XYZ file of C-alpha atoms in Angstrom:
638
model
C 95.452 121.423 90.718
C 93.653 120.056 93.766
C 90.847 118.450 91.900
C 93.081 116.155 89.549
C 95.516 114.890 92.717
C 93.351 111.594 92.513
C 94.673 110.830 89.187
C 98.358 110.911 90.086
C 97.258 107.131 92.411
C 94.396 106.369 89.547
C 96.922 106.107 86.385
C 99.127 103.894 87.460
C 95.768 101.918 88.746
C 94.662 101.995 84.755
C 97.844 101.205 84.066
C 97.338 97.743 85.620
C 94.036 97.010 84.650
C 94.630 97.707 80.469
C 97.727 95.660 80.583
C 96.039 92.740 82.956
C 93.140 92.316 80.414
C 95.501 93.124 77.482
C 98.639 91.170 77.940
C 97.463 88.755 75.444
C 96.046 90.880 72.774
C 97.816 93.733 72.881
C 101.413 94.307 71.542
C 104.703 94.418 73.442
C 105.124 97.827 72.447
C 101.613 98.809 73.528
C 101.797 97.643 76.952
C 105.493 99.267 77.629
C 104.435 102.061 76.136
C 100.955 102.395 77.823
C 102.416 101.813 81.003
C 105.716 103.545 81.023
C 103.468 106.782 79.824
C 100.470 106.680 82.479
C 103.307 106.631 85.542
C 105.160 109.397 83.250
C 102.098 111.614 83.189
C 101.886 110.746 86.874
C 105.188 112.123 87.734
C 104.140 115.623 85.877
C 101.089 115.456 87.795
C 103.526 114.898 90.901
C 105.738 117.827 89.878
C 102.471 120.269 89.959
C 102.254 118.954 93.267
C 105.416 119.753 94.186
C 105.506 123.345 93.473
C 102.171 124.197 94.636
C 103.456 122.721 98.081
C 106.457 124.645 97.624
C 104.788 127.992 96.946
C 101.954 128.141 99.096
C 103.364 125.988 102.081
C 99.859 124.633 103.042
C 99.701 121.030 102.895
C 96.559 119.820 100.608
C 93.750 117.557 102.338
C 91.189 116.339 100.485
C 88.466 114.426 101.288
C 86.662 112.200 99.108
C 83.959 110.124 101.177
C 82.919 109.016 104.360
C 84.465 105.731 104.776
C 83.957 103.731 107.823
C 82.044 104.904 110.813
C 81.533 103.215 114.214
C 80.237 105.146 117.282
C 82.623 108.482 117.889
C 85.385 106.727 115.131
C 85.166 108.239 111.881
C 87.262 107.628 109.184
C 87.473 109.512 105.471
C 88.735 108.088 102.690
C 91.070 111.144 102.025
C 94.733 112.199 100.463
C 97.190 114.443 102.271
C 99.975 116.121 100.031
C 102.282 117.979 102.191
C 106.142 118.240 101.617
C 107.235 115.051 102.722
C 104.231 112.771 100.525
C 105.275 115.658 97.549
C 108.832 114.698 97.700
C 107.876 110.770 97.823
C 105.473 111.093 95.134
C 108.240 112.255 92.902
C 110.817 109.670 93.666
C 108.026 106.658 93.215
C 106.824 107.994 90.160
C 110.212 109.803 88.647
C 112.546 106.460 89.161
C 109.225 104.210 88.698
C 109.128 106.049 85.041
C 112.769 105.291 84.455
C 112.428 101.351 85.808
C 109.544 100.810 83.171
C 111.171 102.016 80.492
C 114.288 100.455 81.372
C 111.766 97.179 81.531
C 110.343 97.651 77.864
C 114.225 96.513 76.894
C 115.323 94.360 79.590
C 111.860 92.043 79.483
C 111.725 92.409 76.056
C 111.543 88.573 75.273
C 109.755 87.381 78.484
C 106.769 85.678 77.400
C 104.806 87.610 80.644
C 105.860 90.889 79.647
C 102.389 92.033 79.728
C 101.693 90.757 83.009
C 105.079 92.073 84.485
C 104.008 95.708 83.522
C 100.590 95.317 84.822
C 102.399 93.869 88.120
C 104.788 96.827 87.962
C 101.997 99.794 87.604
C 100.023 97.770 90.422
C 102.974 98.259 92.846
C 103.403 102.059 91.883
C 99.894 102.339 92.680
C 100.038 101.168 96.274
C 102.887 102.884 97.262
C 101.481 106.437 95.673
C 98.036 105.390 98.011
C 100.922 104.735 100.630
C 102.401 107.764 100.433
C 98.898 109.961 100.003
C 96.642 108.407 102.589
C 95.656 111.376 105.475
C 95.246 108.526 107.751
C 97.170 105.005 108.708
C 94.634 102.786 107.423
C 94.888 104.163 104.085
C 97.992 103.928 104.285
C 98.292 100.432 105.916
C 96.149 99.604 102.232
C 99.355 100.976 100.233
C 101.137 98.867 103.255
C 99.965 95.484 102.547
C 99.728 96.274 98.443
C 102.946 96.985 97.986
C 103.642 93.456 99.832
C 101.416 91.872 97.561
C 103.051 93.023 94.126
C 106.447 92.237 96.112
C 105.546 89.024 96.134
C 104.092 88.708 92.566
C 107.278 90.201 91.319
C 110.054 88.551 93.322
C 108.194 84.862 92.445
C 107.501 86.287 88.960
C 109.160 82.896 87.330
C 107.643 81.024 89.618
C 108.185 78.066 88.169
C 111.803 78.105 89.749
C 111.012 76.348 93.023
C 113.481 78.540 94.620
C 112.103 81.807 93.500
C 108.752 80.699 94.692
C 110.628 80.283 97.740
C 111.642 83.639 97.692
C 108.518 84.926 97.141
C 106.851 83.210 99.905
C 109.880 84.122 102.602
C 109.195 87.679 101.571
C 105.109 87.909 102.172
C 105.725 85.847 105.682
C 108.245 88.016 106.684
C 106.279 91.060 105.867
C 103.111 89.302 107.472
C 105.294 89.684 110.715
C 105.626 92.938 110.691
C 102.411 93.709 109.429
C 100.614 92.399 112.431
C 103.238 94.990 114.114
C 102.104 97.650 112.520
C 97.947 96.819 112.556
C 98.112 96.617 116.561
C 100.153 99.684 116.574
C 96.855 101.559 114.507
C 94.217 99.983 117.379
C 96.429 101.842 120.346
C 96.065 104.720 118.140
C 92.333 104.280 117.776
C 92.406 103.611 121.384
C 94.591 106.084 122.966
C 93.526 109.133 120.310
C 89.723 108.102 119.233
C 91.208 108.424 115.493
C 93.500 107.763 112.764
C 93.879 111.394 111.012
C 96.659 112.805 110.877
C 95.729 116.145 111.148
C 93.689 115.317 114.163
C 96.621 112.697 116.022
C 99.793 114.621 115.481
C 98.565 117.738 116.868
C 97.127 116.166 119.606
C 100.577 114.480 120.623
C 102.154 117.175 120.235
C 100.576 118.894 123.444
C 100.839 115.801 125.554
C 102.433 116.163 128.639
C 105.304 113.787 129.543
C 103.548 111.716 132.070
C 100.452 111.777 129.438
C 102.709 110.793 126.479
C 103.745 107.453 127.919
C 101.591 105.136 125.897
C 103.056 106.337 123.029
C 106.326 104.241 123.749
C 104.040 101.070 123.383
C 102.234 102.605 120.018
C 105.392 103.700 118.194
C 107.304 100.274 119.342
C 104.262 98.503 117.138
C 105.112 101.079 114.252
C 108.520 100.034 114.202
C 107.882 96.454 114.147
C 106.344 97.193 110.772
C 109.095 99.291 109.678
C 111.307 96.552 110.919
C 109.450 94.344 108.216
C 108.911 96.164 105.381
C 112.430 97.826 105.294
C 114.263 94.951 106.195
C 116.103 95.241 109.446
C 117.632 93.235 112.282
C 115.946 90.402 113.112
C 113.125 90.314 109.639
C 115.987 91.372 107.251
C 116.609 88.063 105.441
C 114.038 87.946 103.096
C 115.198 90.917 101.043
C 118.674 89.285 99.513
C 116.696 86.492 98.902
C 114.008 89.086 96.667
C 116.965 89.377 94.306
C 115.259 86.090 92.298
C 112.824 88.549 90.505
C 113.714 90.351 87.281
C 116.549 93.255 88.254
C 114.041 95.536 87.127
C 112.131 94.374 90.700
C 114.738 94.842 92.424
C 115.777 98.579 91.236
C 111.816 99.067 91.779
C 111.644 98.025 95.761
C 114.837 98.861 96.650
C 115.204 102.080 95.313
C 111.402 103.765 94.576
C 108.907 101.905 96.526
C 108.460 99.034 99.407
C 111.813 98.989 101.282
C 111.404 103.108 101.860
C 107.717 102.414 103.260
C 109.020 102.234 106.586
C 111.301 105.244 106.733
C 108.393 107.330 105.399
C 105.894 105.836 108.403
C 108.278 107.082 110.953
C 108.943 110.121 109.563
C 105.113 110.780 108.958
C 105.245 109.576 112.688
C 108.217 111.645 113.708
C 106.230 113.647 116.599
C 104.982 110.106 118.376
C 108.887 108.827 118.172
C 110.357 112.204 119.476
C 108.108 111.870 122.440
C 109.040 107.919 122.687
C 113.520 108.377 123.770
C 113.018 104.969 124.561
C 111.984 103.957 120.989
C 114.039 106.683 119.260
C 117.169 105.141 121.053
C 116.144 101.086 119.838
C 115.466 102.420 116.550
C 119.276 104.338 116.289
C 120.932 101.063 117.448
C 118.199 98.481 115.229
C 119.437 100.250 112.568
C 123.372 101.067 113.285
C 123.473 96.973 114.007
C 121.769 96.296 110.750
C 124.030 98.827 108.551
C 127.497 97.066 110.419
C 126.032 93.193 110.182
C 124.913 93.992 106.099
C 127.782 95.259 105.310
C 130.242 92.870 106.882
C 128.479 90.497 104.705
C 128.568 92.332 101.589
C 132.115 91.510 101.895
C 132.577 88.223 100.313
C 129.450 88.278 97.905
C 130.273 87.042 94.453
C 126.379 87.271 93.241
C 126.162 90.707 91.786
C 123.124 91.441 92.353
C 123.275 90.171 95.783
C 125.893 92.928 96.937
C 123.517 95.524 96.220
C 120.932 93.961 98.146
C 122.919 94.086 101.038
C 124.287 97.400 100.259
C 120.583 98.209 100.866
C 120.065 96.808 103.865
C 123.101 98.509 105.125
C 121.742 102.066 103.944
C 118.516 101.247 104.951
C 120.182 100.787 108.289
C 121.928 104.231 108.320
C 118.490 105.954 107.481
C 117.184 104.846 110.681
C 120.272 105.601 112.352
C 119.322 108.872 111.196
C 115.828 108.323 112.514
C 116.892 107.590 115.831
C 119.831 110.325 116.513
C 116.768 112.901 115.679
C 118.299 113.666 112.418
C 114.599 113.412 110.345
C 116.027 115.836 107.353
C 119.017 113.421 107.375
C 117.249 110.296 106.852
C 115.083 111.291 104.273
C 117.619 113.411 102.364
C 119.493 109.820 102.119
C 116.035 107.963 100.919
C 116.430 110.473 98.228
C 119.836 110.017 97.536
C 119.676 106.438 97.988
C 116.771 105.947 95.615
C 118.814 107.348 92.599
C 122.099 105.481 92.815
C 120.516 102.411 93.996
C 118.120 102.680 90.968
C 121.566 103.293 88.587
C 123.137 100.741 90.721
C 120.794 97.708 90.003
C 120.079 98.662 86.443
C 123.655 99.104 85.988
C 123.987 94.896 87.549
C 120.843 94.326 84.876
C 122.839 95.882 81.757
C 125.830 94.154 82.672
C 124.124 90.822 83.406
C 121.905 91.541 79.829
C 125.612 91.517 78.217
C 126.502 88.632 80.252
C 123.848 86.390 78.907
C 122.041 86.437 82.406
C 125.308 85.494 84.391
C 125.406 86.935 88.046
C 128.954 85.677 89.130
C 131.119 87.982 89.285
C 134.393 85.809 89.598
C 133.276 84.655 85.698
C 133.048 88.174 84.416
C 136.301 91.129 84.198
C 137.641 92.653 81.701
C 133.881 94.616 80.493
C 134.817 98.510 81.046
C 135.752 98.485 77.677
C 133.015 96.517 75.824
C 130.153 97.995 77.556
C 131.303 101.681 78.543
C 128.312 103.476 79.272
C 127.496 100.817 81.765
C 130.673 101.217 83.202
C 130.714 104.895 83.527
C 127.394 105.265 84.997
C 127.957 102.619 87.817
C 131.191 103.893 88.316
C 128.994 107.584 88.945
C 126.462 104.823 91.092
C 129.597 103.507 93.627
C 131.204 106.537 94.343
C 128.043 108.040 95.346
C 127.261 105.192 97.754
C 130.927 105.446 99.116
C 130.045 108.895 99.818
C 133.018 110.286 98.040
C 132.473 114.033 97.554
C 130.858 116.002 95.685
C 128.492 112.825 94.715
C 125.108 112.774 96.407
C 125.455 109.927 99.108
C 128.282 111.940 100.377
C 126.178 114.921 101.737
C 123.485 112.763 103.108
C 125.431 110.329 104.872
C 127.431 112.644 106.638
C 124.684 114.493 107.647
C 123.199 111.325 109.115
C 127.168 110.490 110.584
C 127.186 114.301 112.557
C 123.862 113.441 114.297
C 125.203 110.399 115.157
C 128.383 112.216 116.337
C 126.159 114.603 118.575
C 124.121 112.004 119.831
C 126.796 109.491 120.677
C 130.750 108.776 120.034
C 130.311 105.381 119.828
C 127.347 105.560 117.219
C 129.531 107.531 114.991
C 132.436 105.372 115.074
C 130.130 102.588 114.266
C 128.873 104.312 111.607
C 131.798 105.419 110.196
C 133.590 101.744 110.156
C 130.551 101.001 108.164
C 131.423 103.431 105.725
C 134.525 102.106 104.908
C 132.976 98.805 104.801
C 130.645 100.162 102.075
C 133.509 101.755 100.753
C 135.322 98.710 100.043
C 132.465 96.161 99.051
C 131.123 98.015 96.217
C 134.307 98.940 94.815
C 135.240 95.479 94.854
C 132.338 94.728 92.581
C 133.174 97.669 90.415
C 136.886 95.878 89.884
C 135.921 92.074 89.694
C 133.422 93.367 87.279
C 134.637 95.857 85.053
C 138.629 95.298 85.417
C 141.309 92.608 84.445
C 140.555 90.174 81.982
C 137.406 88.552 81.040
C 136.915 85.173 82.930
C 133.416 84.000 81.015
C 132.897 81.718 78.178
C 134.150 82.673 75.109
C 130.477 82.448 73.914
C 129.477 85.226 76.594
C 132.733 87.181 75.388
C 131.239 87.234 71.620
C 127.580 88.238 73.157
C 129.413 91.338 74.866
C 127.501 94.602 73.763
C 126.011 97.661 75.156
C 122.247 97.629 76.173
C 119.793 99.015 74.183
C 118.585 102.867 74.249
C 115.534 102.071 76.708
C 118.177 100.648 79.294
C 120.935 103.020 78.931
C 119.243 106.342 78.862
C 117.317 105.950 82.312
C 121.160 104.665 83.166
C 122.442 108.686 82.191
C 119.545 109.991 83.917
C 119.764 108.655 87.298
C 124.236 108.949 87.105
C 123.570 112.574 86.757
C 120.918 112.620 89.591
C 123.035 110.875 91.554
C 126.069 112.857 90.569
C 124.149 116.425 91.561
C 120.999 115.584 93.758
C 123.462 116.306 96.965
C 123.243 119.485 96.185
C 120.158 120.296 97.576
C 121.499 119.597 100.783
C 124.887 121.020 100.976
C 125.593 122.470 104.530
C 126.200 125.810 105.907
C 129.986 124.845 106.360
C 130.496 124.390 102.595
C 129.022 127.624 101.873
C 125.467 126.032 101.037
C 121.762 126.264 102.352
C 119.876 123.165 103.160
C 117.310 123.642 100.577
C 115.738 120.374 101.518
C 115.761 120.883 105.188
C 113.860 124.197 104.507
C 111.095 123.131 102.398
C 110.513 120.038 105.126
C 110.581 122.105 108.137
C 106.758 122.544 108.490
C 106.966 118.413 108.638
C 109.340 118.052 111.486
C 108.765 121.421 113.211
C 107.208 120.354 116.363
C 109.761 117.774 117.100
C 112.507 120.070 115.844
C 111.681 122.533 118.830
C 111.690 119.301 121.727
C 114.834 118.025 120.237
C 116.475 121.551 119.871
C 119.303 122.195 117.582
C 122.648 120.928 117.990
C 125.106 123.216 116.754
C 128.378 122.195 115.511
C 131.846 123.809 114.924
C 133.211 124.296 111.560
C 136.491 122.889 112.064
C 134.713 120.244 114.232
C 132.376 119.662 110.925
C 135.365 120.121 108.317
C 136.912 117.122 110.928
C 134.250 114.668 110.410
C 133.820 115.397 106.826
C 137.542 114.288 106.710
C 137.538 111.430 108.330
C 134.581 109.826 106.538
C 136.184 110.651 103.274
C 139.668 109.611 104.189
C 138.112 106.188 104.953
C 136.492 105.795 102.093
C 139.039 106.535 99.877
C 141.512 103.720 102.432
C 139.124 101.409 101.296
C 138.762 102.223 97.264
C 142.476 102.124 97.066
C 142.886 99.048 99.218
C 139.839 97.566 97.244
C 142.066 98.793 93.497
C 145.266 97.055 95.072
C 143.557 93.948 95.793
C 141.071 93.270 93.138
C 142.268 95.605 90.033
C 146.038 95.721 90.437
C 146.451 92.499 92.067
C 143.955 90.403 90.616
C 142.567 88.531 93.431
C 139.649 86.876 92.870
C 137.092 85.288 95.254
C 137.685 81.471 95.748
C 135.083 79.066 94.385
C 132.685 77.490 96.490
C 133.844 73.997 96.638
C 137.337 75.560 98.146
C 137.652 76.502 101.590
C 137.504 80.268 103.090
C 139.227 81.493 106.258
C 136.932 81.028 109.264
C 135.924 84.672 109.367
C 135.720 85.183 105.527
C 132.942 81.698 105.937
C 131.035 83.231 107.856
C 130.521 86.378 106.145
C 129.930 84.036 102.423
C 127.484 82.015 104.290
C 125.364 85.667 105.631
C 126.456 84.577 109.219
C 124.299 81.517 109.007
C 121.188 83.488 109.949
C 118.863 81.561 107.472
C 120.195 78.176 109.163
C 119.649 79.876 112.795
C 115.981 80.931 112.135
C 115.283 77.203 110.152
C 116.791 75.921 113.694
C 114.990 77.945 116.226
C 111.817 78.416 114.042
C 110.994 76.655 111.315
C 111.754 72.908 112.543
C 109.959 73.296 116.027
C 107.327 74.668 114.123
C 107.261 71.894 111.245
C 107.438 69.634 114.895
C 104.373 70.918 116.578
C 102.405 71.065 113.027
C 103.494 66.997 112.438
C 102.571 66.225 116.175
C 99.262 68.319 116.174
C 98.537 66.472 112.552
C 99.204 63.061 113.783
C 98.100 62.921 117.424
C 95.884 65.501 117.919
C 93.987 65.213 114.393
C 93.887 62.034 113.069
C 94.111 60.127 116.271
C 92.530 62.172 118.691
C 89.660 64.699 116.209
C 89.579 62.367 112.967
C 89.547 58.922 115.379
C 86.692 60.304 118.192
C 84.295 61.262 114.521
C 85.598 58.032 112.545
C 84.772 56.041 115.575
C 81.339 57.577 115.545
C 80.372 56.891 112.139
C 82.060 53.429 112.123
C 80.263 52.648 115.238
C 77.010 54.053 113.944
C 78.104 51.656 110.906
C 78.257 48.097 113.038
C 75.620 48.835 114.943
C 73.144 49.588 111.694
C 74.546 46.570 110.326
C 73.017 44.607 113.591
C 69.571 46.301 113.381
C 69.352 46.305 109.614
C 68.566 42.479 110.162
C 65.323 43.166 112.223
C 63.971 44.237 109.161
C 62.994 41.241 107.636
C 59.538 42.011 105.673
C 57.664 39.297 107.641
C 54.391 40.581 108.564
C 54.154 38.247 111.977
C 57.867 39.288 112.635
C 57.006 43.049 112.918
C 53.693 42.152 114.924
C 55.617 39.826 117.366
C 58.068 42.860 118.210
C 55.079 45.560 118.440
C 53.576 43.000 121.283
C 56.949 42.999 122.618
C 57.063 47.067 122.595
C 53.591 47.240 124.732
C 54.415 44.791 126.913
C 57.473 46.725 127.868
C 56.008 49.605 127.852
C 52.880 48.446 130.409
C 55.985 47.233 132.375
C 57.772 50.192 132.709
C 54.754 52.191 133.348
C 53.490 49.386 136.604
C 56.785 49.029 137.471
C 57.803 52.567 137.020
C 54.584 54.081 138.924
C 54.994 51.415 141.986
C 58.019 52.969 142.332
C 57.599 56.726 142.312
C-alpha cells in the first residue's frame, strides 16, 4: 500500500486541474461526477491507510526527494501517515466526498459550477498535503493552500462587494497568523537544526527542563497560527463573516478542512506544548474565552447560517480547551465528532435555505418540519449531538474534554459547562424558529417548499447516523466502554502522556459530571421549546430596539467596530499621511522638482544653440580664454 499513498494528495490535485481546464467544455454532470469520484477513491485509498496503521502500529514515512538543502539543513519532500494524519485523512476525504456530492445538487444552476468543483478538489488537496507532510514546511504548503481556496470560495460571487469583503478579511486575517506560524518554523530550524518530525519530537522529548525553555517562545509562534487559522480570540472575526460563500464552503472549512488545521498542528506538536505549561495554560484559557464569548453571541443570531458559524467557533474553542487541560485524545475525539454534525448541520441550513428560495432569516421561516422532513430529522440528529445530549456523539467528546477541565481546574469546568448550556440553548432555538410554529415567508416561498434532491439528502442520512453513533468509539470505562480511539492514538501522545501522568477519576465523581452537563443541557432545550416552540417568541426586527445586553450580543459585541477603531482607521491615517506628505510632497516633489528644474534650465540653454557659425566660434574663444585663465590664475595660486 505504501507505494500508492501519493495518490490519496494527487487525485484530488487531478481533480482540480480536469475541471479548471474543463469547466467550459465539459458537462455539469462530468465535472460533479469526476470530482466527487477522484476524492471518493481517495477516501478508499485513506481507509487502506487506516488499517494498515491500525494493524501494524508503525507509522509510514516515505520519502520522495531531496528538497532543499543549505549547509547542515536538509529537508525531504516526504509524507508521514501515522494514526493521527490516518484518522484526518479520513475525515477530509470521507465528509469532503459527502460535501461534493451534496454540491452536484445544491450548485446545480450556478453558472461556475465547474470552477467551484475545481476550487473544492484544490482545497481537499492542501489540507491532505497538510495533514501528510513529515515536516512543517510541507505542511505550512497545505497551511497557506488551504487559505488560498478559503478565499476563492468564501468570495466565490465575488461580484457581491460584500462577499469580496469577506474574502479579503479572511486571507488578512489568516496572513496574521501565518507570519505566527513561519517564525515559529525558523526557532525550530534554529533551536533543532531541522524540521522532521521524526528527528524534532524525539529530540524534545529528552530535553531537560532548563534546556526546554525556548520551546515556550517556539510553541507561542505555533499558536499564533492556530489562533488564525482556527479562528480564536483576538483573529476570530473573519470566520462568521466566511458564511458569504456557497453553504457547501462552509460545511467544507468548518467541518473537514481549514478551521481543524490548527488543532491538528498542536496535536502533531503535542510534545513541544507539554513541555511549554506556560503555553499549555494560554492556550486552555484562549480557547475557554473564545467557546463562552461565541456562544454568548450565538444567542440572538437570526442568520441561519450564521449560528453555526459561531457554534464553531465556540467548539473550536472547547477543542483547545481540551488542548490546554492535557486532554490530546479529548480534543481530537471532538474534531471528529465535530466534523460530522457540523457537516449535517450546515448542509442541513443549505437544504432548508434550497427550500427557502435562498432565504437565511430565520424569523421569516417556521412551520417547515412538516414540508421538508428529512431535513428536519437529520438536523434534529445534528443539534442534539452538539448539545451533547447522550448517547449522540458530541456528548462523549465534550465531556471528556469537560473532566480534564474538571481535573485541571474548577473554574475551567464551570466555564465550560455554562457554555454548554449556552450551546444548548442557541441551537435549539434555531431548530424551533426554523422548523416549528407557522410559516412566516412569502406565500411564494411557501408554494416553493419541497425536499432537496437525492444528492443533498443522502450525504444528510449519512453524516445523522455518524453523528448519531461515532461517540461510540470513545465511550469511557465508567459506562462500561473502552476508549477505542484513545488506544489506537496512544503511540501519538505517548511521550507527553507519561510527563502529564494520568489523572484518575471516581465513578460516582464521573457519573456526577456526566449529570450535570446533561441536566444543563436539557434546562436549556426545554427553556429554548417554552420560549420559541410553545410560546412563539420570535426575534425582534432590526429596525426595533433590543435590551442593552441582548444589543450587544446581535451586534457580535461590536468587535468588528473595535478593530475598524483601533486598527483599520489609524492605519487608513498613516497610509493617507505617508501618501500625501511623505510621497507626493516630500519623494514625488524632491524627483518632480528635478526633472522640472532640469526642464527650465534646458529651456535657457536650448537658446545658445542658434546654428550661427560665428556664434559657436565666439563662445569656443570664450571657452579657451577661460580656460588659459583658470589654468594662470589657478597655477599662481597653488
Amino acid at each position: 500500500m505504501n507505494q500508492y499513498i501519493w495518490l490519496i494528495p494527487i487525485l484530488p490535485l487531478a481533480g482540480f486541474i480536469i475541471n479548471g481546464l474543463g469547466r467550459n467544455s465539459l458537462s455539469k454532470n462530468v465535472i460533479g461526477f469526476i470530482g466527487s469520484l477522484l476524492v471518493l477513491v481517495s477516501f478508499g485509498l485513506s481507509l487502506a491507510v487506516f488499517f494498515q496503521i491500525k494493524s501494524s502500529v508503525h507509522p509510514i514515512n516515505i520519502t520522495y526527494f531531496d528538497w532543499i538543502s543549505v549547509g547542515e539543513l536538509k529537508i525531504h519532500f516526504a509524507f508521514l501517515v501515522d494514526q493521527l494524519s490516518a484518522i484526518m485523512l479520513l475525515i477530509i476525504t470521507g465528509v469532503g466526498f459527502l460535501i461534493h456530492l451534496y454540491s452536484i445538487g445544491y450548485m446545480h444552476d450556478d453558472n461556475g459550477f465547474g470552477k467551484f468543483f475545481a476550487y473544492l478538489n484544490l482545497f481537499v488537496f492542501f489540507m491532505l498535503l497538510l495533514v501528510m507532510g513529515s515536516n512543517y514546511l510541507i505542511m505550512f504548503i497545505g497551511w497557506e493552500g488551504v487559505g488560498l481556496c478559503s478565499y476563492l470560495l468564501i468570495g466565490f460571487w465575488y461580484t457581491n462587494p460584500s462577499y469580496a469583503d469577506a474574502a479579503k478579511k479572511a486571507f488578512v486575517m489568516n496572513r496574521i497568523g501565518d507570519l505566527g506560524f513561519l517564525l515559529g518554523i525558523f526557532l525550530i530550524i534554529h533551536f533543532f537544526g531541522s524540521i522532521d518530525f521524526a528527528t524534532i519530537f524525539p529530540k524534545a522529548a529528552a530535553l531537560t527542563a532548563k534546556e526546554a525553555v525556548p520551546l515556550t517562545a517556539i510553541t507561542l509562534l505555533l499558536f499564533v497560527g492556530a489562533v488564525g487559522k482556527s479562528a480564536q480570540l483576538p483573529l476570530f472575526t473573519w470566520l462568521p463573516d466566511a458564511m458569504a460563500g456557497p453553504t457547501p464552503v462552509s460545511a467544507l472549512i468548518h467541518a473537514a478542512t481549514m478551521v481543524t488545521a490548527g488543532i491538528y498542528m498542536i496535536a502533531r506538536s503535542n510534545i513541544f506544548y507539554t513541555l511549554s505549561p506556560f503555553t499549555m495554560e494560554l492556550v486552555a484559557i484562549i480557547g475557554l474565552a473564545t467557546a463562552l464569548f461565541a456562544a454568548l453571541i450565538a444567542l440572538t443570531q437570526t442568520d441561519i447560517k450564521k449560528v453555526l458559524a459561531y457554534s464553531t467557533v465556540s467548539q473550536l474553542g472547547y477543542m483547545f480547551l481540551g488542548l490546554g487541560v492535557g486532554a490530546y485524545t479529548g480534543a481530537f475525539f471532538h474534531v471528529l465528532t465535530h466534523a460530522f454534525f457540523k457537516a449535517l448541520l450546515f448542509l442541513g441550513a443549505g437544504s432548508v435555505i434550497h427550500a427557502m428560495s435562498g432565504e437565511q432569516d430565520m424569523r421569516k421561516m417556521g412551520g417547515l418540519k412538516g414540508k421538508i422532513k428529512l431535513t428536519f430529522v437529520t438536523m434534529l440528529i445534528g443539534t442534539i449531538a452538539i448539545a451533547g445530549i447522550p448517547p449522540f456523539s458530541g456528548f462523549f467528546s465534550k465531556d471528556e474534554i469537560l473532566a480534564h477541565a474538571y481535573a485541571h481546574s474548577t473554574t475551567f469546568y464551570a466555564i465550560g459547562v455554562f457554555t454548554a448550556m449556552l450551546t444548548s440553548f442557541y441551537m435549539f432555538r434555531m431548530l424551533y424558529l426554523t422548523f416549528y410554529g407557522k410559516f412566516r415567508g412569502t406565500h411564494e416561498q411557501e408554494h416553493h417548499l419541497h425536499e432537496s434532491p437525492a444528492t443533498i439528502t443522502i450525504p444528510l442520512i449519512v453524516l445523522a447516523v455518524l453523528s448519531a453513533t461515532a461517540g461510540f468509539i470513545g465511550r469511557p470505562k465508567v459506562l462500561g466502554g473502552h476508549h477505542l480511539l484513545e488506544q489506537f492514538l496512544a503511540p501519538v501522545f505517548e511521550k507527553s502522556n507519561a510527563i502529564l501522568g494520568e489523572h484518575e477519576m471516581s465513578a460516582p465523581t464521573e457519573f456526577l459530571l456526566m449529570g450535570i452537563s446533561v441536566a444543563v443541557a436539557l434546562v436549556a432545550l426545554i427553556y429554548a421549546y417554552v420560549k420559541y416552540a410553545k410560546g412563539g417568541s420570535i426575534p425582534v426586527a432590526d429596525t426595533e430596539e433590543r435590551p442593552a445586553l441582548t444589543s450587544l450580543s446581535y451586534n457580535k459585541f461590536y468587535i468588528d467596530e473595535l478593530y475598524d477603531m483601533i486598527i483599520r482607521k489609524p492605519l487608513d491615517f498613516l497610509s493617507t499621511f505617508f501618501y500625501n506628505v511623505v510621497e507626493r510632497l516630500g519623494i514625488d516633489g524632491l524627483v518632480n522638482g528635478l526633472g522640472k528644474g532640469t526642464m527650465e534650465t534646458s529651456k535657457g540653454l536650448r537658446l545658445l544653440q542658434t546654428g550661427n557659425v560665428g556664434f559657436y566660434i565666439f563662445i569656443m574663444v570664450l571657452g579657451i580664454i577661460a580656460v588659459l585663465a583658470y589654468s594662470i590664475f589657478g597655477l599662481t595660486k597653488i
